[in-house]
Coordinates of C-alpha atoms in Angstrom, one line a residue:
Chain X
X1 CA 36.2 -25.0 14.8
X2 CA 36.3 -26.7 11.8
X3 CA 33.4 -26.4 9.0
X4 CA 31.9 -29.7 8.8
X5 CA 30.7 -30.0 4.9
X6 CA 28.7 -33.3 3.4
X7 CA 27.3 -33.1 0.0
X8 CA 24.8 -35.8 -0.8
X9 CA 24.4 -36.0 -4.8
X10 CA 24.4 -37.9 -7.7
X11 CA 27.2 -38.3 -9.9
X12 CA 25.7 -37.2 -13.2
X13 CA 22.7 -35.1 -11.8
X14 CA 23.5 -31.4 -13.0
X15 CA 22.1 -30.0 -10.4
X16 CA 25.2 -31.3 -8.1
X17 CA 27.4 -30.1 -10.8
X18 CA 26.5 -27.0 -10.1
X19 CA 27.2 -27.4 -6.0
X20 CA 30.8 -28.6 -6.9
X21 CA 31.9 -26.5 -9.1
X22 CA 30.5 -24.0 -6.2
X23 CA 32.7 -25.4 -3.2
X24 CA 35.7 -26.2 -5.7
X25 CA 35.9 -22.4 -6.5
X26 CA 35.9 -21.6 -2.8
X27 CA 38.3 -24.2 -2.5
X28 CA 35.9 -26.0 0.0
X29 CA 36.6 -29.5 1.3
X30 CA 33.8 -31.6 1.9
X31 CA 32.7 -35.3 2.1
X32 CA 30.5 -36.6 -1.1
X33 CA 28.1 -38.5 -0.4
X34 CA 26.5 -40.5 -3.9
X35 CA 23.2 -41.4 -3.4
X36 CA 21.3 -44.8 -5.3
X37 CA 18.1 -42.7 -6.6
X38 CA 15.9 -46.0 -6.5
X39 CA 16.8 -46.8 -3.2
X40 CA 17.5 -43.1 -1.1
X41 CA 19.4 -43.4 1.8
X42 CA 17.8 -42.4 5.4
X43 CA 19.9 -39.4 5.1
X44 CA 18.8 -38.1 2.3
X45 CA 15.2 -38.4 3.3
X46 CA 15.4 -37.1 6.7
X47 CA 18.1 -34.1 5.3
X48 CA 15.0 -33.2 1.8
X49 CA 11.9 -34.8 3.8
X50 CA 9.8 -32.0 1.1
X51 CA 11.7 -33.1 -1.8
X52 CA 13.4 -36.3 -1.1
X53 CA 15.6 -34.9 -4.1
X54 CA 20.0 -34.5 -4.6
X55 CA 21.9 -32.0 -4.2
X56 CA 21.8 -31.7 -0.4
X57 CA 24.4 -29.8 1.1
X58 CA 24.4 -30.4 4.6
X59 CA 26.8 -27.8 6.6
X60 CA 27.7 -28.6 10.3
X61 CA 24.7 -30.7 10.3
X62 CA 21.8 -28.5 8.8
X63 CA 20.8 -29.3 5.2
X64 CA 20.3 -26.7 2.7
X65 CA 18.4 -27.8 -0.2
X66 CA 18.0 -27.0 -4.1
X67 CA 21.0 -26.4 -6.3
X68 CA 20.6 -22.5 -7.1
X69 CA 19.6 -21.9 -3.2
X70 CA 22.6 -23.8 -2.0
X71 CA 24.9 -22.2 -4.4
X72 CA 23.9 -18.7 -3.1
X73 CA 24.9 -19.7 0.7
X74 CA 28.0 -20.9 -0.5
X75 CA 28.7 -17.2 -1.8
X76 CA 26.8 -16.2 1.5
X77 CA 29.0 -17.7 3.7
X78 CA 32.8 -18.0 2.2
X79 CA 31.9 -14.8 0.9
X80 CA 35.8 -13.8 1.5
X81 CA 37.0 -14.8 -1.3
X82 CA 36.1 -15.9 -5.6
X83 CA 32.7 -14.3 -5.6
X84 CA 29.9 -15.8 -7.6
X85 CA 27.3 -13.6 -7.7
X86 CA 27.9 -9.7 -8.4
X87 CA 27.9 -7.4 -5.9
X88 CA 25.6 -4.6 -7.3
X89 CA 21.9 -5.9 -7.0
X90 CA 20.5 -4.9 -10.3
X91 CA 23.3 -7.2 -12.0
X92 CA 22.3 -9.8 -9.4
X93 CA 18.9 -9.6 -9.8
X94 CA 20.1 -10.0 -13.6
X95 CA 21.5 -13.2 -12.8
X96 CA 18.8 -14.4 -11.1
X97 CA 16.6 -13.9 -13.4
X98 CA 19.3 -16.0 -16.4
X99 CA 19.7 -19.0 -14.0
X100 CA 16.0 -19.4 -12.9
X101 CA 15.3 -18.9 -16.8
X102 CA 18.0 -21.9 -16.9
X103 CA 16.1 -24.0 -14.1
X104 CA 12.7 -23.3 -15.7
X105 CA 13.5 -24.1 -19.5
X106 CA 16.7 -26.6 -20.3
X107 CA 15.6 -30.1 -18.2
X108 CA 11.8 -30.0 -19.3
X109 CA 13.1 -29.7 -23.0
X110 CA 15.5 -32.7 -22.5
X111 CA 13.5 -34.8 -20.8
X112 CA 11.0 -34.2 -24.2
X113 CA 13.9 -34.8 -26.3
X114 CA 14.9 -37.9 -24.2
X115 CA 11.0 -39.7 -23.4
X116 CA 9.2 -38.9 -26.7
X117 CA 8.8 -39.6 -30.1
X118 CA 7.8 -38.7 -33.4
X119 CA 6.3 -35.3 -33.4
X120 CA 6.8 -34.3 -30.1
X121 CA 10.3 -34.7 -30.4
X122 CA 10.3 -32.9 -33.0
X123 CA 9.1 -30.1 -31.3
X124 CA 11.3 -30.4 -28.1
X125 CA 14.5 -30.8 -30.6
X126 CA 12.9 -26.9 -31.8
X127 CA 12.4 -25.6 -28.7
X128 CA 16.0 -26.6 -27.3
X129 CA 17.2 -24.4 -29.8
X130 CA 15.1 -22.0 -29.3
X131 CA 15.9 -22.0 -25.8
X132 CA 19.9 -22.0 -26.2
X133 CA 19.2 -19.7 -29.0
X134 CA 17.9 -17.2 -26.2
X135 CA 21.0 -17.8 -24.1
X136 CA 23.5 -17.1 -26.8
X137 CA 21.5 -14.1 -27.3
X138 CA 22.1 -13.4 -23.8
X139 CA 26.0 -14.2 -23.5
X140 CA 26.3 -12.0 -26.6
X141 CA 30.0 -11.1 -27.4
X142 CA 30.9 -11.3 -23.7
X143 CA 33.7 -14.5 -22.2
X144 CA 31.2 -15.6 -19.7
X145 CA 27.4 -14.7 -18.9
X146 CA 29.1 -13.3 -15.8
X147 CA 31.1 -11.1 -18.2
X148 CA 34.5 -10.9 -17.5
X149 CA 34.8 -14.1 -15.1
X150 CA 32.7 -17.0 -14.6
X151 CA 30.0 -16.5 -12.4
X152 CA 26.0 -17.5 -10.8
X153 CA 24.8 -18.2 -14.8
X154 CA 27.7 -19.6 -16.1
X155 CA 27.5 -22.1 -13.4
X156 CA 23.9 -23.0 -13.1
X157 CA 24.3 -23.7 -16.9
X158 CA 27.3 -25.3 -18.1
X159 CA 26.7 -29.0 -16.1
X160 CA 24.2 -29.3 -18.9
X161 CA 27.5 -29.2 -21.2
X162 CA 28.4 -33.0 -20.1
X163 CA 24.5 -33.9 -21.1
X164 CA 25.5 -32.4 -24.7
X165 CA 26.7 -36.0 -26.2
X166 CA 23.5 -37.8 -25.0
X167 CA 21.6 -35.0 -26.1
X168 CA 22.9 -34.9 -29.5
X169 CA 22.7 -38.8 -30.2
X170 CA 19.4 -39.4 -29.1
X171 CA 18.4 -36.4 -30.0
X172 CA 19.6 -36.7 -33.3
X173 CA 20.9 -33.2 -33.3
X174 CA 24.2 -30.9 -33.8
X175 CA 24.4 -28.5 -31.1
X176 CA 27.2 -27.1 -32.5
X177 CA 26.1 -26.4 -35.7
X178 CA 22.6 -24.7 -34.3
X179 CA 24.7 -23.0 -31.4
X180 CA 28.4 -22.1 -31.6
X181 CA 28.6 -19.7 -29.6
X182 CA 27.4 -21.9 -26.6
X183 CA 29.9 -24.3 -27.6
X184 CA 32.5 -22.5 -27.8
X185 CA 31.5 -20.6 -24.5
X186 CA 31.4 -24.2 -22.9
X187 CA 34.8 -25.0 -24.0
X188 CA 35.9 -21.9 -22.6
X189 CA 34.8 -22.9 -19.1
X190 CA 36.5 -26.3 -19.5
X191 CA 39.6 -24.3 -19.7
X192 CA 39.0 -23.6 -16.3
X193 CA 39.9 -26.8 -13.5
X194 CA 36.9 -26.2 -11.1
X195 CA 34.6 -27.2 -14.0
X196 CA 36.8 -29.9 -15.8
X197 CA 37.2 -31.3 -12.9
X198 CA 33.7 -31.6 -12.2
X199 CA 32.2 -32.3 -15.4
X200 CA 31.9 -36.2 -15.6
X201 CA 32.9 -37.5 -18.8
X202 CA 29.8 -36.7 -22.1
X203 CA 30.5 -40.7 -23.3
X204 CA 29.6 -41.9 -19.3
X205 CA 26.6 -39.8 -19.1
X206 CA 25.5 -40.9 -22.2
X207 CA 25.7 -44.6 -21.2
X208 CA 23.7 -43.7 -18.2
X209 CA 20.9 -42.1 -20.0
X210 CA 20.7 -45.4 -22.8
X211 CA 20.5 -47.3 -19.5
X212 CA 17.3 -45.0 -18.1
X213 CA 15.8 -44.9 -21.0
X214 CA 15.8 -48.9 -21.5
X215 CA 14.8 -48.9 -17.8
X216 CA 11.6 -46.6 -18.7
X217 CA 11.0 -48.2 -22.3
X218 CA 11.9 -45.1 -23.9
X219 CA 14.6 -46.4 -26.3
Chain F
X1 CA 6.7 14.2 -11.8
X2 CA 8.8 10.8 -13.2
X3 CA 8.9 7.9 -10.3
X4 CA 11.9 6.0 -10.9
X5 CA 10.2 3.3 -9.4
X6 CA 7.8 1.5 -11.8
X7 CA 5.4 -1.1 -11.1
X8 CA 3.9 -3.0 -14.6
X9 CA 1.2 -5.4 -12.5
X10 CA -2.5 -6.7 -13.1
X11 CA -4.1 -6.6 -10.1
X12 CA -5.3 -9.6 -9.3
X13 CA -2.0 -11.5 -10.2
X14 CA -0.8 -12.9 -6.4
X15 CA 2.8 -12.5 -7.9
X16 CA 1.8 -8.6 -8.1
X17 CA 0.7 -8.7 -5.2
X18 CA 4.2 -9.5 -3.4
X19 CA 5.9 -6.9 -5.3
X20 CA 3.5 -4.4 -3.9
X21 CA 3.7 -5.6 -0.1
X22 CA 7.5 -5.4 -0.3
X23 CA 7.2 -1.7 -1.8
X24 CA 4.9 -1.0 0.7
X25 CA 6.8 -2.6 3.6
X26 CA 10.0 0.0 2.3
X27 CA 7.6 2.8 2.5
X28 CA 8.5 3.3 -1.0
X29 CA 6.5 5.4 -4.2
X30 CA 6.4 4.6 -7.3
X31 CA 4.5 4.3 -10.3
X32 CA 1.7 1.8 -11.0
X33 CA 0.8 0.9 -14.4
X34 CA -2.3 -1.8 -14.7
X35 CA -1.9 -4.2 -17.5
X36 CA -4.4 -5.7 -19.7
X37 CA -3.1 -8.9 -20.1
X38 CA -5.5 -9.9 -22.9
X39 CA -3.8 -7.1 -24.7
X40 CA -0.2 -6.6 -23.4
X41 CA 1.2 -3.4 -24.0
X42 CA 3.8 -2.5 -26.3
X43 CA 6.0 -1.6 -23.0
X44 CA 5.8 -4.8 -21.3
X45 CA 6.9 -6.7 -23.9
X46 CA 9.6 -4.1 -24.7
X47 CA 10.7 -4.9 -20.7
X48 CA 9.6 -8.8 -20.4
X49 CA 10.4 -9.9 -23.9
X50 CA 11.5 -13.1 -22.6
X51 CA 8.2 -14.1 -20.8
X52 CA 5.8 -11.2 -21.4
X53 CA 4.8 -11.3 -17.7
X54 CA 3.9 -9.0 -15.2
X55 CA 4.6 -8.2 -12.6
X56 CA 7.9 -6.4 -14.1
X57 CA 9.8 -3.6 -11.6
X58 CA 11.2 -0.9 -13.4
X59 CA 14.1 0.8 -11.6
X60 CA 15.7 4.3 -12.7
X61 CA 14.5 2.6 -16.6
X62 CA 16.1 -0.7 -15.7
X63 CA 13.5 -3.9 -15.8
X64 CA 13.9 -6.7 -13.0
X65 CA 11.4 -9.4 -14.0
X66 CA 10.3 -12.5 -11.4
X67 CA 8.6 -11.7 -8.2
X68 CA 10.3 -13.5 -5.9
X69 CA 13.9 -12.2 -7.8
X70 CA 11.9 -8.5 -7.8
X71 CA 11.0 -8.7 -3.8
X72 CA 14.8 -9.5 -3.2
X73 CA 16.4 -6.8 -4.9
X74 CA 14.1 -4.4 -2.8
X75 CA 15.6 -5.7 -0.5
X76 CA 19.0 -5.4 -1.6
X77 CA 18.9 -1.8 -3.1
X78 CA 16.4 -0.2 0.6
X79 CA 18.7 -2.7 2.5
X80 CA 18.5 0.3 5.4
X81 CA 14.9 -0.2 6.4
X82 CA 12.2 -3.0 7.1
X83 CA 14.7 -6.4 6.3
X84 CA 12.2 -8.8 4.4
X85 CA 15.0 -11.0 4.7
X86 CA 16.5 -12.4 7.4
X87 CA 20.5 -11.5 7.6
X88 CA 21.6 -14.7 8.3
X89 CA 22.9 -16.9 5.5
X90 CA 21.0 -20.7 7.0
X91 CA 17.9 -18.8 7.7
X92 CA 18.0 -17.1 4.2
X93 CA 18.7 -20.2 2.9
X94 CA 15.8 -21.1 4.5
X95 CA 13.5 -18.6 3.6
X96 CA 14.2 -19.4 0.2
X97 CA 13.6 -22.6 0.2
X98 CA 10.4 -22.2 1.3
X99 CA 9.5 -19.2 -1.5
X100 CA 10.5 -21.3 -4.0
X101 CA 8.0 -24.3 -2.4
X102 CA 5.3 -22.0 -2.5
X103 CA 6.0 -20.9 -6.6
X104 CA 6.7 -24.6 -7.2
X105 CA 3.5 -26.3 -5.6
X106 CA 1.0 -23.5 -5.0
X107 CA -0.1 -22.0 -8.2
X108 CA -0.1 -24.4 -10.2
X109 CA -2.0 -26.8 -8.1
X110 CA -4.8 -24.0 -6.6
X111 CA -5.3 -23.3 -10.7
X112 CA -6.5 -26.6 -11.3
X113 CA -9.1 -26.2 -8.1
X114 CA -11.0 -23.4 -9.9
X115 CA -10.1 -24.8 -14.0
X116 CA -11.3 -28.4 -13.8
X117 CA -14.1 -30.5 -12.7
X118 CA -14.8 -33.9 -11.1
X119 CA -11.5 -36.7 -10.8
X120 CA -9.5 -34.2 -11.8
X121 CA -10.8 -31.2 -9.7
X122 CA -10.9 -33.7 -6.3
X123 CA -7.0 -34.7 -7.3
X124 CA -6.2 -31.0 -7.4
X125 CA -8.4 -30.2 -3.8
X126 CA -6.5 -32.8 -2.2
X127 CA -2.6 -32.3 -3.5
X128 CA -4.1 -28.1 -2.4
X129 CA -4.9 -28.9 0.8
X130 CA -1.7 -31.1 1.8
X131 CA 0.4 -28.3 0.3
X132 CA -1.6 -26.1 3.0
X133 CA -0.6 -28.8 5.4
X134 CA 3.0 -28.6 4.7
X135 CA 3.2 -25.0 5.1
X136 CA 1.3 -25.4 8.4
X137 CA 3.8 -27.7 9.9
X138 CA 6.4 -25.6 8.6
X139 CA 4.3 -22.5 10.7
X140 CA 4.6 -24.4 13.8
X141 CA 4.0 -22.2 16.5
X142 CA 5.5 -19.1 15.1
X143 CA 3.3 -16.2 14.5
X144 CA 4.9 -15.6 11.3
X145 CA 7.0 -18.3 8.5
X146 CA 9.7 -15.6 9.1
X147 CA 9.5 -16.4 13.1
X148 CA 8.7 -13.3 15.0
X149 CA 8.1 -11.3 12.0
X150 CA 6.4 -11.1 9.0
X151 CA 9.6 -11.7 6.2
X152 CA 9.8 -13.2 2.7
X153 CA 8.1 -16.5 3.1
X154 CA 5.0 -14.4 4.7
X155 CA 4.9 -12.3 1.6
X156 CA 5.2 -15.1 -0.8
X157 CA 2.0 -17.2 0.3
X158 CA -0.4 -14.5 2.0
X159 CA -1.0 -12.9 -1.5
X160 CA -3.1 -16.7 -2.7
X161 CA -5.0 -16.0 0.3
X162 CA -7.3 -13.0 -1.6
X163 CA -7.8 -15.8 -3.9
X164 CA -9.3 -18.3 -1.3
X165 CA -12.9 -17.8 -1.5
X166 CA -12.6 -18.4 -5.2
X167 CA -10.8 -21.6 -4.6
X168 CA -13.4 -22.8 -1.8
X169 CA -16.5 -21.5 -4.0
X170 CA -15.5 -23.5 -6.9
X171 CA -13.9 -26.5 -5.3
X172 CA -16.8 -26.6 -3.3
X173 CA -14.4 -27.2 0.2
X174 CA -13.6 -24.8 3.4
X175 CA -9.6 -24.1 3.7
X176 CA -10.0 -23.1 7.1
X177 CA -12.0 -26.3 8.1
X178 CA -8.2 -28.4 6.9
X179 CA -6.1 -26.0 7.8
X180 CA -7.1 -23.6 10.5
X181 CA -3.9 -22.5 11.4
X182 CA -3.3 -21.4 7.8
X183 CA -6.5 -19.6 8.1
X184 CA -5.2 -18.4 11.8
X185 CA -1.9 -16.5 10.2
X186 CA -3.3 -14.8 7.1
X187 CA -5.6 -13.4 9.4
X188 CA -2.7 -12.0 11.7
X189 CA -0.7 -10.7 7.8
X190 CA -4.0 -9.1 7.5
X191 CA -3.5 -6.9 10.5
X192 CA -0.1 -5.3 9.0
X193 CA -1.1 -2.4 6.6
X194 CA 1.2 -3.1 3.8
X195 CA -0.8 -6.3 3.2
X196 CA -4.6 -5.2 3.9
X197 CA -4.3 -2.2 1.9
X198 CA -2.5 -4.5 -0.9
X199 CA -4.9 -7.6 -0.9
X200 CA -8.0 -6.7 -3.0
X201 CA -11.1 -8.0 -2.0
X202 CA -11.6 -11.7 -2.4
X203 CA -15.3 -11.1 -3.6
X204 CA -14.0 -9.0 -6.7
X205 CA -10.8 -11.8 -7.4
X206 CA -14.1 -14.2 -7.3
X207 CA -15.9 -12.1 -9.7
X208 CA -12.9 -12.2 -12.1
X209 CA -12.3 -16.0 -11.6
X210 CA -16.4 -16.2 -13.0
X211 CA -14.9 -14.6 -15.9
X212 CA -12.0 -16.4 -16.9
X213 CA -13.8 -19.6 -16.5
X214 CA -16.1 -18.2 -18.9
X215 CA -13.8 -17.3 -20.9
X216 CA -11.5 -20.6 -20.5
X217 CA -15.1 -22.6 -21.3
X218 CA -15.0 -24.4 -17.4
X219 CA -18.5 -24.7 -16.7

């Protein structure tokens, strides 16, 4: 029997970023479903009734919810082949550990970035480096944060790479200059097609977040 | 003799408390080192330097930080006895899900019961109590979250119940009056050993809330 696979996302959410580059390295072929955040389809609320939030990945017709969870039952269940996280537990407990620090820190600093002013953006501009800072710390002189191939980290991180021009204009920050070893560790997974072919483009996600921003006065 | 298990825990912390359930549920020794977290020692933030928080595992001199990450790789690394997990990849899936609900609405939430006062306090009693209600629905009719047995989601939430009669002193409310089913399957945890020997006392976490709201200046 065929596996019957429906994504519901959002096209520049980087949370579904990181489901697609998931089922594009497993070679998985699904339906996508994009969903109109201001008005959610029935779906999507009966599929995240807790949440009510994208990425759902919903696989012969049970949903499975929250980007880093959903990721991990990808690897759980095409486990035969392109491996995501590592097979000894202390380096999996490692990665763990690098993409929660991902989920916890990056989207609270750029929504400061993005919704404040003055001072306080400021101090979110400080902190994003502080916090990327910390990850280049942690990719130290290896290819990948999974070390010698892409892996969990990698993934649950580089989505934020297509944020970067947005970032950067309203932010009124080089990322580059502050962090080049991120950049350059970005670029390096560009080179790879699950993740280029993912990425939506920095100049369309950047349109998207002017429009937001109008929408909530933040501009 | 040198355990190359470590435990660096406070013992109050309801995060701590999962690590030690698990550990206990494995049958398995180890160390336990109480932290002053008003003073941290120089060896937790030699292990933790990222979020200098207990409770931090400490495996054969390797840190694994994150109690919900820590609980897992017991699991993985003891994978021959006492699954806290289930070994299916949906119900995992699952099982996480509902983990990460717990660390995402509980604490944070159930802080704000015992911190604040008046509108705000009443806010946090009522988002508390249909977080409760959630989780009961979620229950059902099973004796355990994990179905017939105590598993992951179990461990996750029965460690906030040593901290309920603090929550109902202060917030001035009875948890078991809103949600008696919640009440109903703590009770039944508190039958297995690994967590009635593990819970403290909720009299003595009371005591030490007294403290801190001294200390925090919430009279």
């Amino acid at each position: 029997m065929a596996d019957e696979v429906v994504l519901l996302d959002f096209w520049p959410s980087m949370f579904g970023m990181r489901v697609r580059i998931a089922l594009a390295e497993k070679g998985i072929k699904y339906e996508y479903k994009d969903e109109d955040l201001r008005n959610k389809s029935p779906l999507l609320l009966e599929m995240n009734p807790i949440h009510k939030k994208i990425p759902v990945l919903i696989h012969n017709g049970k949903p499975v919810c929250e980007s880093l969870i959903i990721v991990q039952y990808i690897d759980e269940v095409w486990k035969d082949r392109c491996p995501l996280l590592p097979i000894d537990p202390y380096q999996r407990a490692h990665s763990r550990f690098w993409a929660d620090f991902v989920d916890k820190k990056v989207i609270e600093v750029l929504m400061k970035i993005s919704t404040t002013k003055g001072e306080e953006k400021e101090a979110g501009k400080m902190e994003f480096f502080e916090i990327f800072k910390i990850l280049e710390g942690e990719l130290g002189d290896k290819p990948y944060f999974g070390g010698g191939t892409f892996g969990f980290v990698d993934l649950s991180l580089i989505p934020y790479y297509s944020w970067f021009y947005a970032i950067e204009t309203i932010g009124e920050l080089n990322i580059e200059a502050e962090c080049p070893k991120i950049v350059a560790w970005a670029k390096k997974c560009l080179q790879k097609e699950t993740v280029a072919k993912t990425l939506p483009d920095q100049k369309k996600v950047y349109e998207y977040v002017e429009q937001m921003r109008k929408k909530f006065g933040n501009d | 003799m040198a355990y190359e298990v470590v435990l660096v825990d406070t013992w109050v912390s309801m995060f701590g408390m999962r690590v030690r359930i698990a550990l206990a549920e494995k049958g398995i020794k180890y160390e336990y080192k109480e932290e002053d977290l008003c003073n941290k020692s120089k060896l937790l933030l030699k292990i933790n330097p990222i979020y200098k928080k207990i409770p931090v595992l400490i495996h054969n001199g390797k840190p694994v930080c994150e109690s919900l990450i820590i609980v897992q790789y017991i699991d993985e690394v003891w994978n021959d006895r006492s699954p806290l997990m289930p070994s299916d990849p949906y119900p995992r899936a699952c099982a996480r899900f509902w983990a990460d609900f717990v660390d995402k609405r509980v604490y944070d939430v159930a802080k704000k019961v015992w911190t604040t006062k008046g509108e705000e306090q009443e806010a946090a009693k009522k988002e508390f109590i249909e977080t409760l209600q959630i989780l009961e629905r979620q229950l059902g009719d099973h004796p355990y979250f994990g179905g017939e047995r105590f598993g992951f989601v179990d461990l996750s939430l029965i460690t906030f119940y040593s901290w309920f009669y603090a929550y109902e002193t202060f917030g001035n409310f009875s948890i078991e009056a809103e949600c008696p089913k919640i009440i109903a399957w703590a009770k039944r945890c508190l039958q297995k050993d690994s967590v009635a020997n593990t819970l403290p006392d909720q009299k003595k976490v009371y005591e030490y809330v007294v403290q801190m709201r001294k200390r925090f200046g919430v009279e």
